Coordinates of C-alpha atoms in Angstrom, one line a residue:
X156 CA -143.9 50.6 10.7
X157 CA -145.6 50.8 14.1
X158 CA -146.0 47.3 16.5
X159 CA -149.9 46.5 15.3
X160 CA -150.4 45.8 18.8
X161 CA -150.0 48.9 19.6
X162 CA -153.7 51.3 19.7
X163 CA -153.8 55.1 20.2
X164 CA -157.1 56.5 21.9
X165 CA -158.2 59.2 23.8
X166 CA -157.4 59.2 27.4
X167 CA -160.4 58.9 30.4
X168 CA -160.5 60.7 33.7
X169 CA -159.9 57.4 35.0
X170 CA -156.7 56.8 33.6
X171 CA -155.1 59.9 34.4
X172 CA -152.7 58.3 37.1
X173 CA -151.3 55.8 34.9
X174 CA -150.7 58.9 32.1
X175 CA -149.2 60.6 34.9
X176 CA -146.7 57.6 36.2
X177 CA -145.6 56.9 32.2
X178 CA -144.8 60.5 32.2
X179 CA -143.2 60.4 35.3
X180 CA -140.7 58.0 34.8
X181 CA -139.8 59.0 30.8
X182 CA -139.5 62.3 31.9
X183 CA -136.9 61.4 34.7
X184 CA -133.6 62.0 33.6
X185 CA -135.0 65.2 31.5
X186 CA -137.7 67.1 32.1
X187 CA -137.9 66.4 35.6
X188 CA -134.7 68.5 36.3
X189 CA -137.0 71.3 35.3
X190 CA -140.1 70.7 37.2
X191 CA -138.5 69.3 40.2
X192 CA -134.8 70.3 41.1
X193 CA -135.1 70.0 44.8
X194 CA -135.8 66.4 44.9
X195 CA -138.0 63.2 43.5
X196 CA -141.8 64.4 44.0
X197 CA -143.7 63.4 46.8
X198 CA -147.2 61.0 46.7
X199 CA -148.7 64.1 47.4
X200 CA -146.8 66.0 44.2
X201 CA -147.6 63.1 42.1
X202 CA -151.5 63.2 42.9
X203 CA -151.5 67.0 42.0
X204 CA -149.8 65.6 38.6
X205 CA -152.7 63.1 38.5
X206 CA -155.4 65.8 39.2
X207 CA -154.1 68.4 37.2
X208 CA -154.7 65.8 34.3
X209 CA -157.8 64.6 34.9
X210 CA -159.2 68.1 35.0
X211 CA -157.7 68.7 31.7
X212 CA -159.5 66.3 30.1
X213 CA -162.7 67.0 32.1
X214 CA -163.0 70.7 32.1
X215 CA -160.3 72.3 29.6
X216 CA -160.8 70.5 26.6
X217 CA -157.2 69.0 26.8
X218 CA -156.5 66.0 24.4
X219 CA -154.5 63.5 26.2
X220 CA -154.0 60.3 24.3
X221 CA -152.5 57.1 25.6
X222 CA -151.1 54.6 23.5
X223 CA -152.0 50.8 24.7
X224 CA -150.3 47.5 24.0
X225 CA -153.1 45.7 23.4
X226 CA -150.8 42.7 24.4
X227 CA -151.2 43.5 28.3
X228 CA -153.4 46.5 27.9
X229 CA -151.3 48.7 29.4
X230 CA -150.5 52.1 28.6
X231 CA -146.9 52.4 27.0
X232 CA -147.1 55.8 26.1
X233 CA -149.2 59.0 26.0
X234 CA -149.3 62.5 24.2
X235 CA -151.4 66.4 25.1
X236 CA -152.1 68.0 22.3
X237 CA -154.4 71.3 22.4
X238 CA -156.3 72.7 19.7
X239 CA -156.5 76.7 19.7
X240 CA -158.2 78.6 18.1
X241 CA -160.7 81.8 17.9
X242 CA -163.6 82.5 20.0
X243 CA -165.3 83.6 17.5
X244 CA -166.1 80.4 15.1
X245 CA -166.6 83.0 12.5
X246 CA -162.8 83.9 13.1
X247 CA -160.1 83.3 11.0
X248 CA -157.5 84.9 13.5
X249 CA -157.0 84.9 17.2
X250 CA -157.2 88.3 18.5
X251 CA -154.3 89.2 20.2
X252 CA -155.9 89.1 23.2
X253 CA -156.7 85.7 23.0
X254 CA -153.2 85.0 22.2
X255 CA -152.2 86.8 25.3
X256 CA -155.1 85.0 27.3
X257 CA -153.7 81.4 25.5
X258 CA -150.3 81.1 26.4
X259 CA -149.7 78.8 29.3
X260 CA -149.5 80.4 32.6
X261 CA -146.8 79.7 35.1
X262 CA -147.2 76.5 36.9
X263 CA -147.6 77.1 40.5
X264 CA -144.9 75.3 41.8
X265 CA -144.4 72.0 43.6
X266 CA -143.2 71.5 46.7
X267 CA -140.1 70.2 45.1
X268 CA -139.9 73.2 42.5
X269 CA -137.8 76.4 41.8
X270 CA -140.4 79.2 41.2
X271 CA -137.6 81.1 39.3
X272 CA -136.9 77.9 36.8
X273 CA -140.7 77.2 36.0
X274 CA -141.0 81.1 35.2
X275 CA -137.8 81.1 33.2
X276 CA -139.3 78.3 31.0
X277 CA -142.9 79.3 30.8
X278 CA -141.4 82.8 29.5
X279 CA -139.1 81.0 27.1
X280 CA -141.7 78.8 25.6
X281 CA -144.1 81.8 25.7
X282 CA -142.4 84.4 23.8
X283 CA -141.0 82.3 21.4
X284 CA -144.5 80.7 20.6
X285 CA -146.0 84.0 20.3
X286 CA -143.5 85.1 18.0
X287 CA -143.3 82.4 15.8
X288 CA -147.4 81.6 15.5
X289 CA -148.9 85.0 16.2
X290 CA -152.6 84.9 15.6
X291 CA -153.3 81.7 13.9
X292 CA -154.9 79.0 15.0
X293 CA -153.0 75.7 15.6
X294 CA -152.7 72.5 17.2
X295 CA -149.9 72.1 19.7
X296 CA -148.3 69.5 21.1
X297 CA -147.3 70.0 24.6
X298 CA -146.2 66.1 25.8
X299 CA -145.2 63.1 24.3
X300 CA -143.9 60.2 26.3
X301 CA -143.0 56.5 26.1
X302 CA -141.9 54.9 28.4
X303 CA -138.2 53.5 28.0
X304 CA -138.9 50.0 27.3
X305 CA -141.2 50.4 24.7
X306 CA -139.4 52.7 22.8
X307 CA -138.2 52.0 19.1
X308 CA -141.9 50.4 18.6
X309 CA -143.8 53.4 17.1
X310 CA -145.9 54.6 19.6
X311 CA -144.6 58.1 19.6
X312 CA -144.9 58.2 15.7
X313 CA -148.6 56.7 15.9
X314 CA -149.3 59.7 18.6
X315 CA -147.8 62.5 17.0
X316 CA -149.4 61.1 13.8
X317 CA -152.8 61.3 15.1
X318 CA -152.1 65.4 16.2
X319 CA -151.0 66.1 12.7
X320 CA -154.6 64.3 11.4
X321 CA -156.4 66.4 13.5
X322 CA -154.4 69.9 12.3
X323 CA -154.7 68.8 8.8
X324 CA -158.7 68.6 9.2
X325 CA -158.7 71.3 10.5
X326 CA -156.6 73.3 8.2
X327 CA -154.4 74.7 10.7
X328 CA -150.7 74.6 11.6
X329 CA -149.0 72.4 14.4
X330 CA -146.4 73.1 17.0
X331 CA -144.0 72.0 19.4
X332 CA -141.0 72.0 21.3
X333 CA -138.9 69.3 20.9
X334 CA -135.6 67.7 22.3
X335 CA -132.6 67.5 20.0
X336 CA -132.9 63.4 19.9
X337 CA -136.8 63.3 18.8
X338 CA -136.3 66.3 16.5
X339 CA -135.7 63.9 13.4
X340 CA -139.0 62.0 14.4
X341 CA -141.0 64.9 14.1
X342 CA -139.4 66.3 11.0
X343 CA -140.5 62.6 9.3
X344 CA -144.0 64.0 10.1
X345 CA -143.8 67.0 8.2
X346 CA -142.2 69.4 10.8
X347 CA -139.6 72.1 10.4
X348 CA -137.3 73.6 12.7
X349 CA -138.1 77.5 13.5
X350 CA -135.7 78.3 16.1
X351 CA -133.7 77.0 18.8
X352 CA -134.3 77.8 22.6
X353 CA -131.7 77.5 25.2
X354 CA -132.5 77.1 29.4
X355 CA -129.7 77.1 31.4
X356 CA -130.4 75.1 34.5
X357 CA -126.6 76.0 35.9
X358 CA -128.1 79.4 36.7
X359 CA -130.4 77.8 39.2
X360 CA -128.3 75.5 40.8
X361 CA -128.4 72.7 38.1
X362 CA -124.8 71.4 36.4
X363 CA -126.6 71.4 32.5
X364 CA -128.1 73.4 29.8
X365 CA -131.1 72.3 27.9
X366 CA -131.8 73.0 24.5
X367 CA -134.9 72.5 22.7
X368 CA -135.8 73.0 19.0
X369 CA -138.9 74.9 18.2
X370 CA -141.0 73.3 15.0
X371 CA -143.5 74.1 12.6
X372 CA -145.4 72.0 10.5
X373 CA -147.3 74.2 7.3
X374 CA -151.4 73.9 7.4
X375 CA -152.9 71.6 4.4
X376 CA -156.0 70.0 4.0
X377 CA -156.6 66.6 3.9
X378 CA -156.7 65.4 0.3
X379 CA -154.8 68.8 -0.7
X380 CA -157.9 70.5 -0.4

């Protein structure tokens, strides 16, 4: 069962650096080998982060969610989740434009980036996503981090919960990518593997390979509707 101290709301513009320093430091040892390979990020990296966030949530319709310990009231952990769907809101389908206009573009890089790796991994994610979803609408979930000390409490659950409320209102399928250790978390919620994806960071001057495990979880309606 989740702490009940712990409380999962939408994320503020004004909160966007502390989203950004939780993700920071869970994605240290992971992630970060992706996004910066040439060395810990700069302040002025870290405010890009911090920006790049806040106009998510202002002007892209992105749905960052912290988790707070109501304890402190601090944020322990935090979660992006997007809903896609058609233009058209008399659509059942995407066109496939719109799925080629949806995929998530390559990141320009940081200072502390490889070009090459971010496009390898945007491509990976890409075709793989467009494959396996094709034209229907879904929720996705792009992020979820808690920070080291607070994990094992159920704040990832509660956030990854909330995502799979939201798909199930809307009657629509949800994705993600997900390490090999939080793959079990994820199936608990309903989510099945669809493929595995491989990114091997010894090609770029890294000394691993990363695999991630691509899952589906099947539309329903709430009540069975």
């Amino acid at each position: 069962m989740p702490d009940p101290t712990l409380q999962v709301s939408l994320l503020t513009p004004s909160e966007a650096e502390q989203y950004m320093l939780v993700r920071h430091e869970t994605f240290r040892n992971t992630v970060n080998k992706i996004l910066y390979p040439r060395g810990e990020p700069s302040q002025k990296t870290l405010d890009r982060v911090t920006s790049e966030i806040r106009d998510g949530i202002t002007n892209k319709g992105i749905l960052f969610l912290k988790c707070v310990d109501t304890t402190t009231n601090t944020i322990v952990a935090g979660a992006r989740w997007r809903y896609v769907k058609p233009t058209n809101p008399d659509a059942k389908q995407r066109t496939w434009a719109e799925v080629d206009a949806g995929l998530v573009n390559h990141l320009d890089p940081y200072d502390e980036s490889d070009p090459a790796l971010l496009t390898a991994l945007y491509d990976l994610f890409n075709v793989h996503q467009r494959k396996v979803l094709e034209t229907q609408p879904h929720y996705i979930l792009d992020t979820l981090v808690t920070l080291p000390q607070h994990e094992r409490r159920g704040a990832g659950s509660m956030l990854v919960g909330w995502g799979c409320a939201k798909a199930d209102e809307a009657g629509v399928v949800a994705y993600l990518e997900a390490s090999l250790i939080a793959a079990p978390m994820y199936a608990r919620h309903g989510f099945e593997a669809v493929g595995e994806l491989e990114l091997d960071l010894r090609k770029f001057g890294g000394d691993e390979e990363m695999r991630f495990i691509a899952m589906l979880r099947p539309a329903k309606k709430v009540d069975g509707v």
